[in-house]
CSV table of C-alpha atoms in Angstrom, one decimal:
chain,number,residue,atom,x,y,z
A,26,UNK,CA,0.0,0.0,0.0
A,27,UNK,CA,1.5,3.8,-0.5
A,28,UNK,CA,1.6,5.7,2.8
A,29,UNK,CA,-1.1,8.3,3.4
A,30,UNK,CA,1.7,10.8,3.6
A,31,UNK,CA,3.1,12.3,0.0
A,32,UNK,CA,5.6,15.1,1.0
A,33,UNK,CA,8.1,17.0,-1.4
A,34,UNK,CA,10.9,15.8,-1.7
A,35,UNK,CA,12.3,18.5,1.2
A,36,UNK,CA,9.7,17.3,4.1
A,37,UNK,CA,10.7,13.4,2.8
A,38,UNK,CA,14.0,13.7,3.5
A,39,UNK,CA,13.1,14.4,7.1
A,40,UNK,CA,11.1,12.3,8.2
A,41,UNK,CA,12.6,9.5,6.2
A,42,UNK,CA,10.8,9.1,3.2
A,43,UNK,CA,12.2,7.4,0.6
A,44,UNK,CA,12.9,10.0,-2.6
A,45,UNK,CA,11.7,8.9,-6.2
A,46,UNK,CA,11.4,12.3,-7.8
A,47,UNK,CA,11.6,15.6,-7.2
A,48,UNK,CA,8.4,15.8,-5.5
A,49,UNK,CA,6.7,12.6,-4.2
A,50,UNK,CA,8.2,10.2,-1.2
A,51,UNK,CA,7.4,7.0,-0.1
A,52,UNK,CA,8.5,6.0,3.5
A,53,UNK,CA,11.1,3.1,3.5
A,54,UNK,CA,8.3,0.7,5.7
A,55,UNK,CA,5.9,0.8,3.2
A,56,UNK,CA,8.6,0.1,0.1
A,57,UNK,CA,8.3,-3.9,0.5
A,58,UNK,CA,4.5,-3.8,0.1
A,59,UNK,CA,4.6,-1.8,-2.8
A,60,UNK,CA,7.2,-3.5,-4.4
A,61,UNK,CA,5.4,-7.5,-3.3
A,62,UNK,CA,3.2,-9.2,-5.7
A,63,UNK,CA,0.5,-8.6,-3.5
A,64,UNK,CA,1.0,-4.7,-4.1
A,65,UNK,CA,-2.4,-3.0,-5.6
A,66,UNK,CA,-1.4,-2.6,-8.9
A,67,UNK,CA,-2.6,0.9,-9.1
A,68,UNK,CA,0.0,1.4,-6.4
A,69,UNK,CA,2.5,-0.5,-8.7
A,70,UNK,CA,2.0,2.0,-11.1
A,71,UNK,CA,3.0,5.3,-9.1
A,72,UNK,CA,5.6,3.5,-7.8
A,73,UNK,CA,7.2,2.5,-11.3
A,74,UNK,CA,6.3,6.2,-12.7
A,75,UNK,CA,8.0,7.6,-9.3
A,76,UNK,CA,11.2,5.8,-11.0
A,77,UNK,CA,11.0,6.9,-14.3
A,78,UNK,CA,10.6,10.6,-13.4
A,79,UNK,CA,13.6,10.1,-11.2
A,80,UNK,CA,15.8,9.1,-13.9
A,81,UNK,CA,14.4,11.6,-15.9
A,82,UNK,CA,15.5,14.3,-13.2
A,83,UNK,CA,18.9,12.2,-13.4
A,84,UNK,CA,19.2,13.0,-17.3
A,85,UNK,CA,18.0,16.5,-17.4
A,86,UNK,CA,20.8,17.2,-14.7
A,87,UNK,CA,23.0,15.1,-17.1
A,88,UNK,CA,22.2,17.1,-20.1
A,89,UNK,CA,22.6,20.5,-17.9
A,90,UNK,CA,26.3,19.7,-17.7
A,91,UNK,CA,27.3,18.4,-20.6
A,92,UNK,CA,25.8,21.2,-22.4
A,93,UNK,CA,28.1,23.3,-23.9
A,94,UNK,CA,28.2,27.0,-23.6
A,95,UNK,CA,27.6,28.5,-27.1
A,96,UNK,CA,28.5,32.4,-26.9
A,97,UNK,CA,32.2,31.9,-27.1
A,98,UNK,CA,31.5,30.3,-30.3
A,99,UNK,CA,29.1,32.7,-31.6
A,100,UNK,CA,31.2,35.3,-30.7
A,101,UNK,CA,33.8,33.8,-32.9
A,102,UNK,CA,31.7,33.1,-35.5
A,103,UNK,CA,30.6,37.0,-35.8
A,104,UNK,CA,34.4,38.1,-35.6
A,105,UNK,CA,34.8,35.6,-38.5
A,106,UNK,CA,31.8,37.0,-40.7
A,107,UNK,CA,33.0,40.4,-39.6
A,108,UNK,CA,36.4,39.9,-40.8
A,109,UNK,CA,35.2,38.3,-43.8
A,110,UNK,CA,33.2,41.6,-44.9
A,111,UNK,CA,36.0,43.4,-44.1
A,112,UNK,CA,38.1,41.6,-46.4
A,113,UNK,CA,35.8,41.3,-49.2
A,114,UNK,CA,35.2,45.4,-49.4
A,115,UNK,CA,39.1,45.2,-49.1
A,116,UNK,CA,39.2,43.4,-52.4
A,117,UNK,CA,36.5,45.6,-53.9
A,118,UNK,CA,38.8,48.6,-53.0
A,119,UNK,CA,42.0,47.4,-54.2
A,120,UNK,CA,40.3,46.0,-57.4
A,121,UNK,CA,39.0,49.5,-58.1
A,122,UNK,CA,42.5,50.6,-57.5
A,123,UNK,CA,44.3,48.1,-60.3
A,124,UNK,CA,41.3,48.9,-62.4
A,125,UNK,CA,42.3,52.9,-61.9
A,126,UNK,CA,45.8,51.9,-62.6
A,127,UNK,CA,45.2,50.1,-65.9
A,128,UNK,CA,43.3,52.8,-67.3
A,129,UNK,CA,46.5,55.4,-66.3
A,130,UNK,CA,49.0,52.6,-68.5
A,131,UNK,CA,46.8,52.3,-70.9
A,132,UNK,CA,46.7,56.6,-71.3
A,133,UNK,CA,50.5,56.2,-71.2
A,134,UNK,CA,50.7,54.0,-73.5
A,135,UNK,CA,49.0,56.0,-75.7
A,136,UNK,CA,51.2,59.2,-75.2
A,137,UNK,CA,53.6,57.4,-75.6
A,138,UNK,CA,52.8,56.1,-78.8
A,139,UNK,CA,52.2,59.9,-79.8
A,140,UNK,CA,55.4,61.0,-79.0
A,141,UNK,CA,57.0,58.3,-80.7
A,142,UNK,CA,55.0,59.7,-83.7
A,143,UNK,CA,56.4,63.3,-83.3
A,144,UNK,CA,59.8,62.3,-82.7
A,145,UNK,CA,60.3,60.2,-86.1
A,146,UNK,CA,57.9,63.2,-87.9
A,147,UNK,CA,60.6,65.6,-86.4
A,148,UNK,CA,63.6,63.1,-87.5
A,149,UNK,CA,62.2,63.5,-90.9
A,150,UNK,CA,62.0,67.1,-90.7
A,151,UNK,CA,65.3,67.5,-89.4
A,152,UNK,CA,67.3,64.8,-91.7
A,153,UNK,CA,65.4,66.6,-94.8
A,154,UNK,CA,66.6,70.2,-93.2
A,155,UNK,CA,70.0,69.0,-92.8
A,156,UNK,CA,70.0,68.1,-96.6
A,157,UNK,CA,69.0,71.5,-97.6
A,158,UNK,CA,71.5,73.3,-95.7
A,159,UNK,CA,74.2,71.0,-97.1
A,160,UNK,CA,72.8,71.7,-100.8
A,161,UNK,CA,73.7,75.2,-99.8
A,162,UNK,CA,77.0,75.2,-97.7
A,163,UNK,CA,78.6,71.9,-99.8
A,164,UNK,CA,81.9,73.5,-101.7
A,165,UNK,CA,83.3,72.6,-104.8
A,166,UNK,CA,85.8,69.7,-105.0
A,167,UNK,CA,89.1,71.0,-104.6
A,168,UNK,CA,92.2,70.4,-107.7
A,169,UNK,CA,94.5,69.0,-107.2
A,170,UNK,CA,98.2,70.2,-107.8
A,171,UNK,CA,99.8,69.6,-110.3
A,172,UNK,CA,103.3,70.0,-110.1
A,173,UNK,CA,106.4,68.3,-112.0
A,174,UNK,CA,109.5,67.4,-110.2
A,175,UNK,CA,111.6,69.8,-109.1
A,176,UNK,CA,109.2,72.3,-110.0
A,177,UNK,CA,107.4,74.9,-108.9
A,178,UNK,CA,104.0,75.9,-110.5
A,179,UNK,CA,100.8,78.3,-110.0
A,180,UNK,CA,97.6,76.5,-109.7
A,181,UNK,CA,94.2,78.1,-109.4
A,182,UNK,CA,90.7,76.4,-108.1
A,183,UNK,CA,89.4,74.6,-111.6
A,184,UNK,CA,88.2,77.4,-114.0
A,185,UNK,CA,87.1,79.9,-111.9
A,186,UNK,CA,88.9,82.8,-111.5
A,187,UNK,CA,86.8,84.8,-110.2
A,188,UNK,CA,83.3,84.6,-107.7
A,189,UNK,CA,80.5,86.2,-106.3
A,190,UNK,CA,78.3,86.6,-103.6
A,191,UNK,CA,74.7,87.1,-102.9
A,192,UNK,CA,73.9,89.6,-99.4
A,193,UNK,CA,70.2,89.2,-98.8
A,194,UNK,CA,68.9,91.4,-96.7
A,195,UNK,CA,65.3,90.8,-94.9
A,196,UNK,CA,62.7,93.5,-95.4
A,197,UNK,CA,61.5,93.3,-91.5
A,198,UNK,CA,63.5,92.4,-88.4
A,199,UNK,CA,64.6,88.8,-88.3
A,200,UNK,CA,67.7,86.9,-87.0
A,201,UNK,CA,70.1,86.0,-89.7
A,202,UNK,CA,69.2,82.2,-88.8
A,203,UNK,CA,65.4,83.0,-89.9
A,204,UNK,CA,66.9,84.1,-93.1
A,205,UNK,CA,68.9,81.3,-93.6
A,206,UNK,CA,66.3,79.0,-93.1
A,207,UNK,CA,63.7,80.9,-95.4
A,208,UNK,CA,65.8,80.4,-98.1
A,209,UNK,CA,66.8,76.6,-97.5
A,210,UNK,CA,62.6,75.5,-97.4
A,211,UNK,CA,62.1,77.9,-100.2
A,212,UNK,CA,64.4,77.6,-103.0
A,213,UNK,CA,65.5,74.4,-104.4
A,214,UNK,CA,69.3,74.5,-105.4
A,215,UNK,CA,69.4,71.4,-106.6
A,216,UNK,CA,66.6,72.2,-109.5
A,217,UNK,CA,68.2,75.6,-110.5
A,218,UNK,CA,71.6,73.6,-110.7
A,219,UNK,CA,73.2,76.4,-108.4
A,220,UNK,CA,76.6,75.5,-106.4
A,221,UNK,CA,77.3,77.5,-103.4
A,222,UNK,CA,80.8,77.5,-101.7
A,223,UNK,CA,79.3,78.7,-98.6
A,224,UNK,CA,76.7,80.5,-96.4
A,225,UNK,CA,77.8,83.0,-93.8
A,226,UNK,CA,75.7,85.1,-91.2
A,227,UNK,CA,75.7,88.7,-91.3
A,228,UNK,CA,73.8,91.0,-88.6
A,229,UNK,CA,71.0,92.6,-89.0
A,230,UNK,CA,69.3,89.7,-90.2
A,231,UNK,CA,71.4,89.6,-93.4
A,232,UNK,CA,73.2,86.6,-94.4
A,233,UNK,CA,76.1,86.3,-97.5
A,234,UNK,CA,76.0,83.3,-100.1
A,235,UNK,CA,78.9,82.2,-101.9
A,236,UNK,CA,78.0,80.4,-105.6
A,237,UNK,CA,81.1,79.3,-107.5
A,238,UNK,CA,80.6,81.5,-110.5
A,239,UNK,CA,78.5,84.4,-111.6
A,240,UNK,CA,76.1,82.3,-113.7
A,241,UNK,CA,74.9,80.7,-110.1
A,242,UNK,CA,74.6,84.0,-108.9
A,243,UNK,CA,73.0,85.4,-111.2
A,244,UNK,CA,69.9,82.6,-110.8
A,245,UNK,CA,70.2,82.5,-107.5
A,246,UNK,CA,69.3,86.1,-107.2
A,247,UNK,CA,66.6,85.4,-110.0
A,248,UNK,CA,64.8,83.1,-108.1
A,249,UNK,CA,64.5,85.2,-104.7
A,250,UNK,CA,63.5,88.2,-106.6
A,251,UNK,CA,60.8,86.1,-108.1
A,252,UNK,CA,59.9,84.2,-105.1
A,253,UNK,CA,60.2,86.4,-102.1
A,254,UNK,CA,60.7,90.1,-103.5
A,255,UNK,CA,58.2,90.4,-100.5
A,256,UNK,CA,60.7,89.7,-98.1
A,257,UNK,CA,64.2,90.0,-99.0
A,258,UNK,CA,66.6,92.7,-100.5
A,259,UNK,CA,69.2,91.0,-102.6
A,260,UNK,CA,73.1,92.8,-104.1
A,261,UNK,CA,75.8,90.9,-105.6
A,262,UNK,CA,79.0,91.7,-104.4
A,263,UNK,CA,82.3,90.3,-106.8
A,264,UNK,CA,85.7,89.3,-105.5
A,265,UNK,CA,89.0,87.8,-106.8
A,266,UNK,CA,89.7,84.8,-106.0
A,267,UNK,CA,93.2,84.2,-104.5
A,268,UNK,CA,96.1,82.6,-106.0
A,269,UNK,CA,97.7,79.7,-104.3
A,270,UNK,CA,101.1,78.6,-104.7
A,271,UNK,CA,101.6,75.0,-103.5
A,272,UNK,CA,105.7,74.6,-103.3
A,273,UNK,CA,107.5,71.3,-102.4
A,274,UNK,CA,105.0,68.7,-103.8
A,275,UNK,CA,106.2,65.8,-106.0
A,276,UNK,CA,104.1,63.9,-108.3
C-alpha cells in the first residue's frame, strides 16, 4: 500500500521518506509492500512512474552539464563574418584601385605612342633640313696640284677665276638664322643647278651666299626676286679669287 503521507521531496528527506522524484516520497516501511506481488497494482503503477521521473531528473541534470556554452563560439563566429566583410570590401577597394591603374598605362601607352609619332615626324623634318642646308654650304671639290718634279707651279681652283656673292637682306627684323632657313625651305638648289661655296651670317638679319661662279649667282638672285621680293633685298657683291702657290710637292 502507499503511505497516506506524500511530501516534497524536502519534508521526505526528514522524516525519512524514501525520494523517487523531485516531488513525491514513499517512507522506506511501506517500500516492500509496494514492491510484493500482493501490491495494488494501481499502487505498482505510481511507484514505477516515481522511478522513471527520477531518472528523468537524473538525465535532465545530465544534459545541464554536458551542455556546452555556445556564446564563445558565436562570438567567434561573428568576428569571423566580420572579418570576412572586411576583407571582401578590401578586395573591392583594391580591385578599383588596379582597375584605376590600368586605365592610367593604358593613357600612357597612348602618349607614348604619340610621341613616338612626333619624334620620327621631327627626325624626318630634321634629316630633310640638314640636306638642304648642305645643298647650300657643300663646296666645290678641290684640284688637285699639279706639279712636276723639281718644279714649282701656279695653280688656281678649276676654272674659276673669279666669284660672287649674294647679301640678302630681310625687309622686316629677323635673326640672320630666320633668313637662312627661309631660303633653305624655299628655294630648291638642286633644280636651279646652283653651287654654293658657302653661307655666312651677317647682322642685321642679313646673311652672304657664296656660288662658284657668276652664272649661279645670277639665278640664284633670279629666283629670290621672283619668289620672295616680299621679303628680302638682294646685291651681288664680286671678289677675286686668291692665288695659291703650292711649293715642295712631288708627283
Amino acid at each position: 500500500m502507499l503511505c497516506d503521507t506524500l511530501l516534497h521531496l524536502s519534508c521526505a528527506e526528514r522524516k525519512g521518506f524514501k525520494s523517487f522524484g523531485r516531488v513525491l516520497g514513499i517512507c522506506v516501511q511501506c517500500e516492500e509492500n509496494i514492491t510484493s506481488p500482493s501490491c495494488d497494482p494501481k499502487s505498482k503503477d505510481i511507484y514505477l512512474l516515481a522511478k522513471v521521473n527520477n531518472k528523468l531528473n537524473r538525465y535532465e541534470a545530465m544534459a545541464k552539464k554536458l551542455s556546452v556554452d555556445n556564446t564563445e563560439l558565436k562570438k567567434k563566429v561573428e568576428d569571423y563574418s566580420q572579418k570576412n566583410a572586411e576583407l571582401k570590401e578590401s578586395a573591392l577597394k583594391h580591385k578599383r584601385e588596379i582597375e584605376i591603374l590600368n586605365d592610367l598605362v593604358s593613357e600612357i601607352k597612348d602618349k607614348n605612342g604619340l610621341l613616338v609619332e612626333k619624334n620620327e615626324y621631327l627626325n624626318e623634318k630634321n634629316a630633310e633640313l640638314n640636306a638642304k642646308c648642305k645643298k647650300i654650304e657643300a663646296g666645290l671639290t678641290s684640284t688637285y696640284a699639279q706639279v712636276t718634279s723639281n718644279n714649282t707651279k701656279y695653280k688656281y681652283l678649276g676654272n674659276v677665276n673669279t666669284t660672287q656673292s649674294i647679301i640678302i637682306t630681310p625687309k622686316e627684323t629677323q635673326t640672320a638664322e630666320k633668313t637662312k632657313s627661309d631660303i633653305v625651305n624655299n628655294i630648291d638648289l638642286e633644280s636651279l643647278k646652283v653651287k654654293v661655296i658657302s653661307v655666312k651670317k651677317m647682322n642685321e638679319g642679313r646673311i652672304k651666299v657664296i656660288c662658284c661662279n657668276e652664272d649661279g649667282t645670277e639665278k640664284l638672285k633670279n629666283e629670290i626676286h621672283d619668289t620672295m621680293e616680299n621679303k628680302y633685298e638682294t646685291n651681288v657683291e664680286k671678289f677675286e679669287m686668291p692665288k695659291i702657290k703650292i711649293v715642295g710637292i712631288q708627283i
